[in-house]
Amino acid sequence: MRKINVFIIAALVCSVLLNCIAFAEVAPKLTVDAKSAVIMEPKTGKILFEQNPDERLALASVTKVMTILLIYEALSDGRISPDDIVTVSEHAAGMGGSQVYLEVNEQQTVNDLVKSVVIASANDASVAMAEKIAGSEESFVDLMNRKAGELGMKNTSFKNACGLDTDGHFSSARDVALMSAELINKHPEVFEYTTTWQDTIVHKTARGEQEFGLTNTNKLVKWYNGATGLKTGSTSQALYCLSGTAERDGLKLIAVVLGSPNPNVRFQEVMKMFDYGYANFKMAKGTPVGTVVGDVPIYKGVKEKVELTVKDEVGTVVSKKSQSGLEQEIVINAGLSAPVFKGDKGGEIIYKFEGNEIGRSDLLVLEDVRRIEMPDIMHKLQKLWFK
């Protein structure tokens, strides 16, 4: 009996060692000089690397990822427009830290304030936009926390719109990655400004107009091939933070560091994380959107069948060492009854990777097909008769 137990223990140890070796081959060791770090693929939300991902930490101006997200949502649904005029309040003008030195009662367009927030990380512009959207910074912070809850950000509490050190204002690297993914997935137009190195606004005050230069706080834009954004941050409590985004060969990555010891280290560590991601992972994609993959029968229509196209892009992140590709199963409806309209669902395409389903896409009807009527039937009979 004792020999059997020894054999079982030895087998278990070997199994654990083999699993560890296999994992090491897929995911090489990586350490990051920061309190917390995460690499995420934004479309799938898959985490490729994590280091204390859920530790609650001050995040400084990386807070503005949520502020920017809510601004772009307001622009998208028409609550505000780029040309709207914003009058700067005393509260907004009084923000310290990073700013564009807005004055009380100065008027700026929404577009110029957005540039100031995204490019120059301006606290005063952030609060001015918060007041424009919600009426007060406090009400805007309520919107920030509500959105954090919707996104599943379990270790986040916002107390202000710009990230100044305040008791109870914190987030985690995982949560920062979640809100960053929401921003770039839903509002890729933000890249217009996150990739801009320098721009200007014009101060319009009682003393006249004066041009003011904006310089991007994110050196990744200059330093890293494929960098697309996103947001820096630093305070005495948060130290140096960064949510970086990049894209190469169809693979988008978000790399977050919170609590790096100095400003250059945060950029170096995020670049190291990007290099790790692009060296070890790739995007396995399904059939491109709009591709015709078959046709579906039409009953009682002027056409007997109609082509189907792929609605959504589906993909997953896989190790570059993987030899497997995406498997796909096309399921087409037995038939549709006319009238049928362009965009109606006529089937779906199911994707699997190594036997596990990773996503689906509807197959959409490519054109309208009206119901057949008596004149159509007579026309068909005439054609058959003369043929």
Tab-separated table of C-alpha atoms in Angstrom:
chain	number	residue	atom	x	y	z
A	1	MET	CA	0.000	0.000	0.000
A	2	ARG	CA	2.859	2.342	0.904
A	3	LYS	CA	4.515	1.666	-2.485
A	4	ILE	CA	1.274	2.533	-4.273
A	5	ASN	CA	0.987	5.836	-2.378
A	6	VAL	CA	4.578	6.744	-3.218
A	7	PHE	CA	3.904	5.981	-6.883
A	8	ILE	CA	0.783	8.160	-6.906
A	9	ILE	CA	2.610	11.082	-5.244
A	10	ALA	CA	5.494	10.762	-7.699
A	11	ALA	CA	3.051	10.771	-10.615
A	12	LEU	CA	1.320	13.887	-9.304
A	13	VAL	CA	4.637	15.698	-8.861
A	14	CYS	CA	5.658	14.810	-12.421
A	15	SER	CA	2.300	16.019	-13.729
A	16	VAL	CA	2.662	19.368	-11.938
A	17	LEU	CA	6.229	19.791	-13.197
A	18	LEU	CA	5.189	19.013	-16.772
A	19	ASN	CA	2.313	21.507	-16.565
A	20	CYS	CA	4.671	24.176	-15.206
A	21	ILE	CA	7.156	23.521	-17.994
A	22	ALA	CA	4.397	23.662	-20.627
A	23	PHE	CA	3.069	26.944	-19.214
A	24	ALA	CA	6.571	28.407	-19.141
A	25	GLU	CA	6.951	27.584	-22.839
A	26	VAL	CA	3.714	29.416	-23.654
A	27	ALA	CA	4.197	32.384	-21.310
A	28	PRO	CA	7.815	33.366	-20.610
A	29	LYS	CA	8.541	35.044	-17.302
A	30	LEU	CA	7.965	38.784	-17.108
A	31	THR	CA	8.407	41.162	-14.194
A	32	VAL	CA	7.448	44.829	-14.222
A	33	ASP	CA	8.899	47.638	-12.113
A	34	ALA	CA	5.553	48.899	-10.837
A	35	LYS	CA	3.171	48.123	-8.009
A	36	SER	CA	0.598	46.721	-10.424
A	37	ALA	CA	0.497	45.827	-14.115
A	38	VAL	CA	-1.740	44.198	-16.733
A	39	ILE	CA	-1.600	43.397	-20.449
A	40	MET	CA	-5.025	42.985	-22.084
A	41	GLU	CA	-6.285	42.375	-25.609
A	42	PRO	CA	-9.178	44.864	-25.766
A	43	LYS	CA	-11.595	43.110	-28.128
A	44	THR	CA	-11.791	39.835	-26.204
A	45	GLY	CA	-10.765	41.205	-22.802
A	46	LYS	CA	-8.224	38.406	-22.520
A	47	ILE	CA	-5.474	39.041	-19.960
A	48	LEU	CA	-2.035	38.111	-21.317
A	49	PHE	CA	-0.059	39.109	-18.226
A	50	GLU	CA	-0.861	40.355	-14.751
A	51	GLN	CA	1.048	41.492	-11.674
A	52	ASN	CA	-1.026	42.397	-8.611
A	53	PRO	CA	-3.856	43.265	-11.044
A	54	ASP	CA	-6.540	43.939	-8.428
A	55	GLU	CA	-4.579	45.980	-5.881
A	56	ARG	CA	-6.382	49.241	-5.134
A	57	LEU	CA	-4.076	52.131	-5.906
A	58	ALA	CA	-4.155	55.857	-6.622
A	59	LEU	CA	-4.132	56.336	-10.388
A	60	ALA	CA	-3.591	60.097	-10.875
A	61	SER	CA	-4.589	61.404	-14.321
A	62	VAL	CA	-5.191	57.913	-15.685
A	63	THR	CA	-8.554	58.725	-14.076
A	64	LYS	CA	-9.191	60.791	-17.198
A	65	VAL	CA	-9.677	57.617	-19.265
A	66	MET	CA	-13.124	57.447	-17.662
A	67	THR	CA	-13.649	61.198	-18.081
A	68	ILE	CA	-12.758	60.959	-21.764
A	69	LEU	CA	-14.994	57.900	-22.195
A	70	LEU	CA	-18.003	59.779	-20.809
A	71	ILE	CA	-17.207	62.813	-22.982
A	72	TYR	CA	-17.158	60.677	-26.127
A	73	GLU	CA	-20.387	58.959	-25.089
A	74	ALA	CA	-22.026	62.381	-24.732
A	75	LEU	CA	-20.719	63.388	-28.163
A	76	SER	CA	-21.889	60.111	-29.686
A	77	ASP	CA	-25.461	60.317	-28.409
A	78	GLY	CA	-25.834	64.020	-29.229
A	79	ARG	CA	-26.015	65.462	-25.706
A	80	ILE	CA	-23.134	67.743	-26.683
A	81	SER	CA	-21.482	68.663	-29.979
A	82	PRO	CA	-17.881	69.626	-30.821
A	83	ASP	CA	-18.844	73.254	-31.549
A	84	ASP	CA	-20.752	73.818	-28.301
A	85	ILE	CA	-19.402	76.712	-26.231
A	86	VAL	CA	-18.364	76.025	-22.627
A	87	THR	CA	-18.007	78.880	-20.127
A	88	VAL	CA	-15.295	78.084	-17.597
A	89	SER	CA	-16.427	78.197	-13.955
A	90	GLU	CA	-14.388	79.406	-10.998
A	91	HIS	CA	-14.225	75.812	-9.759
A	92	ALA	CA	-12.829	74.517	-13.058
A	93	ALA	CA	-10.341	77.381	-13.414
A	94	GLY	CA	-9.101	76.736	-9.872
A	95	MET	CA	-7.861	73.211	-10.551
A	96	GLY	CA	-4.178	72.719	-9.774
A	97	GLY	CA	-1.731	70.267	-11.285
A	98	SER	CA	-1.576	69.779	-15.033
A	99	GLN	CA	-3.641	72.474	-16.763
A	100	VAL	CA	-4.018	74.767	-19.753
A	101	TYR	CA	-4.605	77.816	-17.509
A	102	LEU	CA	-8.238	78.475	-18.303
A	103	GLU	CA	-9.599	81.652	-16.746
A	104	VAL	CA	-12.935	82.229	-15.014
A	105	ASN	CA	-15.663	82.971	-17.612
A	106	GLU	CA	-13.320	82.123	-20.482
A	107	GLN	CA	-15.190	80.463	-23.311
A	108	GLN	CA	-13.895	77.453	-25.208
A	109	THR	CA	-15.436	74.973	-27.628
A	110	VAL	CA	-16.025	71.398	-26.564
A	111	ASN	CA	-13.555	70.310	-29.230
A	112	ASP	CA	-10.723	72.465	-27.851
A	113	LEU	CA	-11.412	71.316	-24.290
A	114	VAL	CA	-11.355	67.682	-25.422
A	115	LYS	CA	-7.991	68.290	-27.104
A	116	SER	CA	-6.729	69.834	-23.882
A	117	VAL	CA	-7.819	66.816	-21.830
A	118	VAL	CA	-6.632	64.091	-24.199
A	119	ILE	CA	-3.360	65.621	-25.378
A	120	ALA	CA	-2.224	67.769	-22.453
A	121	SER	CA	-4.052	66.027	-19.567
A	122	ALA	CA	-5.534	69.340	-18.420
A	123	ASN	CA	-7.331	69.190	-15.072
A	124	ASP	CA	-9.133	72.493	-15.632
A	125	ALA	CA	-10.451	71.363	-19.011
A	126	SER	CA	-11.552	68.017	-17.505
A	127	VAL	CA	-13.637	69.708	-14.831
A	128	ALA	CA	-15.068	72.219	-17.317
A	129	MET	CA	-16.246	69.309	-19.475
A	130	ALA	CA	-17.589	67.455	-16.441
A	131	GLU	CA	-19.707	70.490	-15.563
A	132	LYS	CA	-20.843	70.864	-19.168
A	133	ILE	CA	-22.097	67.269	-19.303
A	134	ALA	CA	-23.523	66.770	-15.821
A	135	GLY	CA	-24.021	70.262	-14.389
A	136	SER	CA	-21.423	69.799	-11.643
A	137	GLU	CA	-18.282	67.804	-11.044
A	138	GLU	CA	-20.032	65.905	-8.243
A	139	SER	CA	-22.816	64.764	-10.567
A	140	PHE	CA	-20.255	63.813	-13.200
A	141	VAL	CA	-18.369	61.705	-10.634
A	142	ASP	CA	-21.632	59.857	-9.988
A	143	LEU	CA	-21.749	59.063	-13.709
A	144	MET	CA	-18.135	57.876	-13.571
A	145	ASN	CA	-18.844	55.462	-10.722
A	146	ARG	CA	-22.035	54.228	-12.361
A	147	LYS	CA	-20.121	53.488	-15.572
A	148	ALA	CA	-17.403	51.734	-13.579
A	149	GLY	CA	-20.078	49.451	-12.145
A	150	GLU	CA	-21.479	48.720	-15.613
A	151	LEU	CA	-18.006	47.744	-16.836
A	152	GLY	CA	-17.385	45.375	-13.911
A	153	MET	CA	-14.676	47.561	-12.376
A	154	LYS	CA	-14.798	45.983	-8.911
A	155	ASN	CA	-11.833	47.786	-7.367
A	156	THR	CA	-12.544	51.375	-8.398
A	157	SER	CA	-13.936	54.431	-6.628
A	158	PHE	CA	-13.828	57.862	-8.237
A	159	LYS	CA	-13.980	61.055	-6.178
A	160	ASN	CA	-13.093	63.609	-8.871
A	161	ALA	CA	-12.929	63.962	-12.641
A	162	CYS	CA	-9.206	64.602	-13.069
A	163	GLY	CA	-7.285	62.316	-10.693
A	164	LEU	CA	-5.944	64.625	-8.003
A	165	ASP	CA	-5.010	62.692	-4.843
A	166	THR	CA	-8.117	62.356	-2.674
A	167	ASP	CA	-9.031	59.860	0.045
A	168	GLY	CA	-11.115	57.049	-1.420
A	169	HIS	CA	-10.088	57.750	-5.031
A	170	PHE	CA	-8.533	54.558	-6.398
A	171	SER	CA	-8.594	51.899	-9.079
A	172	SER	CA	-6.631	48.805	-10.139
A	173	ALA	CA	-4.599	47.877	-13.195
A	174	ARG	CA	-7.294	45.425	-14.316
A	175	ASP	CA	-10.021	48.053	-13.950
A	176	VAL	CA	-7.981	50.653	-15.827
A	177	ALA	CA	-7.574	48.129	-18.651
A	178	LEU	CA	-11.344	47.540	-18.679
A	179	MET	CA	-12.236	51.220	-19.058
A	180	SER	CA	-9.424	51.724	-21.579
A	181	ALA	CA	-10.803	48.848	-23.662
A	182	GLU	CA	-14.302	50.341	-23.553
A	183	LEU	CA	-12.954	53.676	-24.761
A	184	ILE	CA	-10.915	52.406	-27.701
A	185	ASN	CA	-13.436	49.722	-28.720
A	186	LYS	CA	-16.454	52.036	-28.741
A	187	HIS	CA	-14.765	55.343	-29.648
A	188	PRO	CA	-11.671	54.740	-31.810
A	189	GLU	CA	-11.956	58.372	-32.924
A	190	VAL	CA	-10.089	59.194	-29.710
A	191	PHE	CA	-6.915	58.081	-31.496
A	192	GLU	CA	-7.038	61.305	-33.530
A	193	TYR	CA	-5.872	63.136	-30.410
A	194	THR	CA	-4.052	60.405	-28.471
A	195	THR	CA	-1.615	60.078	-31.397
A	196	THR	CA	-1.181	63.850	-31.817
A	197	TRP	CA	2.179	65.028	-30.492
A	198	GLN	CA	1.530	68.775	-30.562
A	199	ASP	CA	-1.456	71.058	-31.169
A	200	THR	CA	-2.786	74.424	-30.019
A	201	ILE	CA	-5.825	76.093	-28.553
A	202	VAL	CA	-6.584	79.809	-28.398
A	203	HIS	CA	-7.341	81.462	-25.058
A	204	LYS	CA	-10.198	83.937	-25.463
A	205	THR	CA	-10.343	86.361	-22.569
A	206	ALA	CA	-11.084	90.052	-21.904
A	207	ARG	CA	-7.426	90.757	-22.662
A	208	GLY	CA	-7.776	89.344	-26.171
A	209	GLU	CA	-6.790	86.094	-27.867
A	210	GLN	CA	-3.581	84.210	-27.215
A	211	GLU	CA	-2.402	80.915	-28.687
A	212	PHE	CA	-1.470	78.193	-26.204
A	213	GLY	CA	0.567	75.112	-27.132
A	214	LEU	CA	-0.425	71.551	-26.236
A	215	THR	CA	2.183	68.779	-26.041
A	216	ASN	CA	1.282	65.144	-25.564
A	217	THR	CA	2.215	63.809	-22.121
A	218	ASN	CA	2.502	60.278	-23.559
A	219	LYS	CA	6.027	59.711	-24.900
A	220	LEU	CA	5.006	56.330	-26.299
A	221	VAL	CA	3.671	58.246	-29.293
A	222	LYS	CA	7.283	59.156	-30.149
A	223	TRP	CA	9.112	56.176	-28.665
A	224	TYR	CA	7.180	53.055	-29.665
A	225	ASN	CA	6.337	51.767	-33.128
A	226	GLY	CA	2.593	51.129	-33.237
A	227	ALA	CA	1.695	53.196	-30.161
A	228	THR	CA	-1.817	54.670	-30.335
A	229	GLY	CA	-2.322	56.160	-26.837
A	230	LEU	CA	-3.602	56.433	-24.199
A	231	LYS	CA	-3.168	58.237	-20.853
A	232	THR	CA	-0.424	59.148	-18.404
A	233	GLY	CA	-0.702	60.134	-14.755
A	234	SER	CA	1.484	61.132	-11.822
A	235	THR	CA	1.025	62.463	-8.294
A	236	SER	CA	3.006	62.132	-5.078
A	237	GLN	CA	0.647	59.390	-3.899
A	238	ALA	CA	0.131	57.529	-7.189
A	239	LEU	CA	3.771	57.835	-8.338
A	240	TYR	CA	3.931	57.321	-12.120
A	241	CYS	CA	1.137	55.588	-14.019
A	242	LEU	CA	0.299	54.831	-17.637
A	243	SER	CA	-2.391	53.138	-19.677
A	244	GLY	CA	-0.709	52.521	-23.016
A	245	THR	CA	-2.294	51.246	-26.225
A	246	ALA	CA	-0.681	49.921	-29.388
A	247	GLU	CA	-1.472	47.958	-32.531
A	248	ARG	CA	0.719	45.760	-34.733
A	249	ASP	CA	-0.204	43.122	-37.314
A	250	GLY	CA	-3.863	43.309	-36.402
A	251	LEU	CA	-3.249	42.737	-32.681
A	252	LYS	CA	-4.267	45.553	-30.335
A	253	LEU	CA	-2.864	45.639	-26.814
A	254	ILE	CA	-3.463	47.628	-23.649
A	255	ALA	CA	-0.590	47.738	-21.146
A	256	VAL	CA	-1.246	49.333	-17.753
A	257	VAL	CA	1.253	50.175	-15.015
A	258	LEU	CA	0.337	51.802	-11.708
A	259	GLY	CA	2.924	52.970	-9.199
A	260	SER	CA	6.129	53.029	-11.244
A	261	PRO	CA	9.067	54.711	-9.442
A	262	ASN	CA	9.862	57.427	-12.002
A	263	PRO	CA	8.444	58.880	-15.225
A	264	ASN	CA	10.771	57.149	-17.672
A	265	VAL	CA	10.422	53.731	-16.012
A	266	ARG	CA	6.667	53.707	-16.645
A	267	PHE	CA	7.268	54.168	-20.386
A	268	GLN	CA	10.104	51.621	-20.465
A	269	GLU	CA	8.015	49.041	-18.626
A	270	VAL	CA	4.978	49.523	-20.868
A	271	MET	CA	7.198	49.190	-23.948
A	272	LYS	CA	8.666	46.012	-22.450
A	273	MET	CA	5.134	44.715	-21.889
A	274	PHE	CA	4.186	45.493	-25.493
A	275	ASP	CA	7.318	43.692	-26.734
A	276	TYR	CA	6.352	40.694	-24.603
A	277	GLY	CA	2.840	40.693	-26.025
A	278	TYR	CA	3.868	40.979	-29.662
A	279	ALA	CA	6.668	38.416	-29.279
A	280	ASN	CA	4.430	35.742	-27.776
A	281	PHE	CA	0.882	36.239	-29.034
A	282	LYS	CA	-1.044	36.730	-32.247
A	283	MET	CA	-4.655	37.326	-33.267
A	284	ALA	CA	-6.447	34.404	-34.886
A	285	LYS	CA	-9.323	35.917	-36.869
A	286	GLY	CA	-12.417	34.467	-38.453
A	287	THR	CA	-13.963	35.243	-41.827
A	288	PRO	CA	-13.847	39.003	-42.591
A	289	VAL	CA	-16.983	41.114	-42.224
A	290	GLY	CA	-18.975	41.317	-45.475
A	291	THR	CA	-17.671	38.050	-46.925
A	292	VAL	CA	-20.316	36.005	-48.790
A	293	VAL	CA	-20.343	32.517	-47.259
A	294	GLY	CA	-23.433	30.916	-48.810
A	295	ASP	CA	-27.081	31.486	-49.639
A	296	VAL	CA	-30.434	30.762	-48.044
A	297	PRO	CA	-33.588	29.515	-49.826
A	298	ILE	CA	-36.458	32.011	-50.136
A	299	TYR	CA	-40.032	30.724	-50.133
A	300	LYS	CA	-42.680	32.583	-52.146
A	301	GLY	CA	-40.179	35.206	-53.255
A	302	VAL	CA	-39.280	36.673	-56.640
A	303	LYS	CA	-35.876	35.054	-56.112
A	304	GLU	CA	-35.362	31.457	-55.037
A	305	LYS	CA	-32.345	32.199	-52.874
A	306	VAL	CA	-30.277	35.105	-51.577
A	307	GLU	CA	-26.627	35.400	-50.523
A	308	LEU	CA	-25.539	35.705	-46.895
A	309	THR	CA	-22.659	37.777	-45.549
A	310	VAL	CA	-20.740	37.793	-42.260
A	311	LYS	CA	-21.922	40.485	-39.816
A	312	ASP	CA	-19.221	40.612	-37.101
A	313	GLU	CA	-15.505	40.056	-36.851
A	314	VAL	CA	-14.658	37.272	-34.415
A	315	GLY	CA	-11.183	36.430	-33.211
A	316	THR	CA	-9.148	35.320	-30.251
A	317	VAL	CA	-5.618	35.779	-28.962
A	318	VAL	CA	-3.430	32.686	-29.204
A	319	SER	CA	0.175	31.826	-28.503
A	320	LYS	CA	2.474	32.262	-31.498
A	321	LYS	CA	3.655	28.712	-30.788
A	322	SER	CA	0.154	27.330	-31.347
A	323	GLN	CA	-0.274	25.313	-34.532
A	324	SER	CA	-4.065	25.381	-34.305
A	325	GLY	CA	-6.307	27.701	-36.271
A	326	LEU	CA	-9.916	28.743	-35.888
A	327	GLU	CA	-12.490	26.125	-36.793
A	328	GLN	CA	-15.769	27.369	-38.208
A	329	GLU	CA	-19.220	25.873	-38.640
A	330	ILE	CA	-21.706	27.591	-40.946
A	331	VAL	CA	-25.352	27.066	-40.001
A	332	ILE	CA	-27.891	28.331	-42.569
A	333	ASN	CA	-31.637	28.494	-41.958
A	334	ALA	CA	-33.746	25.919	-43.796
A	335	GLY	CA	-35.438	28.822	-45.582
A	336	LEU	CA	-36.943	32.293	-45.235
A	337	SER	CA	-40.416	33.390	-46.316
A	338	ALA	CA	-40.688	36.491	-48.475
A	339	PRO	CA	-40.704	39.382	-48.066
A	340	VAL	CA	-37.087	39.354	-46.898
A	341	PHE	CA	-35.075	42.500	-46.233
A	342	LYS	CA	-31.397	43.295	-46.444
A	343	GLY	CA	-29.855	42.718	-43.015
A	344	ASP	CA	-32.280	39.992	-41.929
A	345	LYS	CA	-30.625	37.062	-40.212
A	346	GLY	CA	-30.350	33.966	-42.383
A	347	GLY	CA	-27.968	31.864	-40.320
A	348	GLU	CA	-24.836	32.098	-38.217
A	349	ILE	CA	-21.198	31.150	-38.238
A	350	ILE	CA	-19.764	29.471	-35.125
A	351	TYR	CA	-16.049	29.689	-34.334
A	352	LYS	CA	-14.063	27.293	-32.171
A	353	PHE	CA	-10.446	27.139	-31.091
A	354	GLU	CA	-9.025	23.811	-29.969
A	355	GLY	CA	-12.572	22.501	-29.530
A	356	ASN	CA	-13.876	25.418	-27.462
A	357	GLU	CA	-16.369	27.925	-28.824
A	358	ILE	CA	-14.904	31.434	-28.855
A	359	GLY	CA	-17.637	33.382	-30.624
A	360	ARG	CA	-20.415	33.605	-33.185
A	361	SER	CA	-21.508	35.944	-35.941
A	362	ASP	CA	-24.889	36.322	-37.603
A	363	LEU	CA	-25.103	35.761	-41.349
A	364	LEU	CA	-27.117	38.570	-42.928
A	365	VAL	CA	-29.265	38.651	-46.060
A	366	LEU	CA	-27.490	40.701	-48.720
A	367	GLU	CA	-30.532	42.171	-50.497
A	368	ASP	CA	-34.295	42.686	-50.335
A	369	VAL	CA	-36.501	39.973	-51.817
A	370	ARG	CA	-40.184	40.831	-52.233
A	371	ARG	CA	-43.015	38.341	-52.141
A	372	ILE	CA	-43.954	36.883	-55.528
A	373	GLU	CA	-47.277	38.097	-56.975
A	374	MET	CA	-49.536	36.968	-59.818
A	375	PRO	CA	-47.893	39.177	-62.520
A	376	ASP	CA	-44.531	37.667	-61.542
A	377	ILE	CA	-45.953	34.158	-61.849
A	378	MET	CA	-47.447	34.932	-65.285
A	379	HIS	CA	-44.126	36.375	-66.435
A	380	LYS	CA	-42.314	33.211	-65.352
A	381	LEU	CA	-44.865	31.008	-67.124
A	382	GLN	CA	-44.468	33.041	-70.332
A	383	LYS	CA	-40.706	32.632	-70.225
A	384	LEU	CA	-41.064	28.885	-69.719
A	385	TRP	CA	-43.636	28.601	-72.518
A	386	PHE	CA	-41.564	30.425	-75.126
A	387	LYS	CA	-38.411	28.601	-74.021
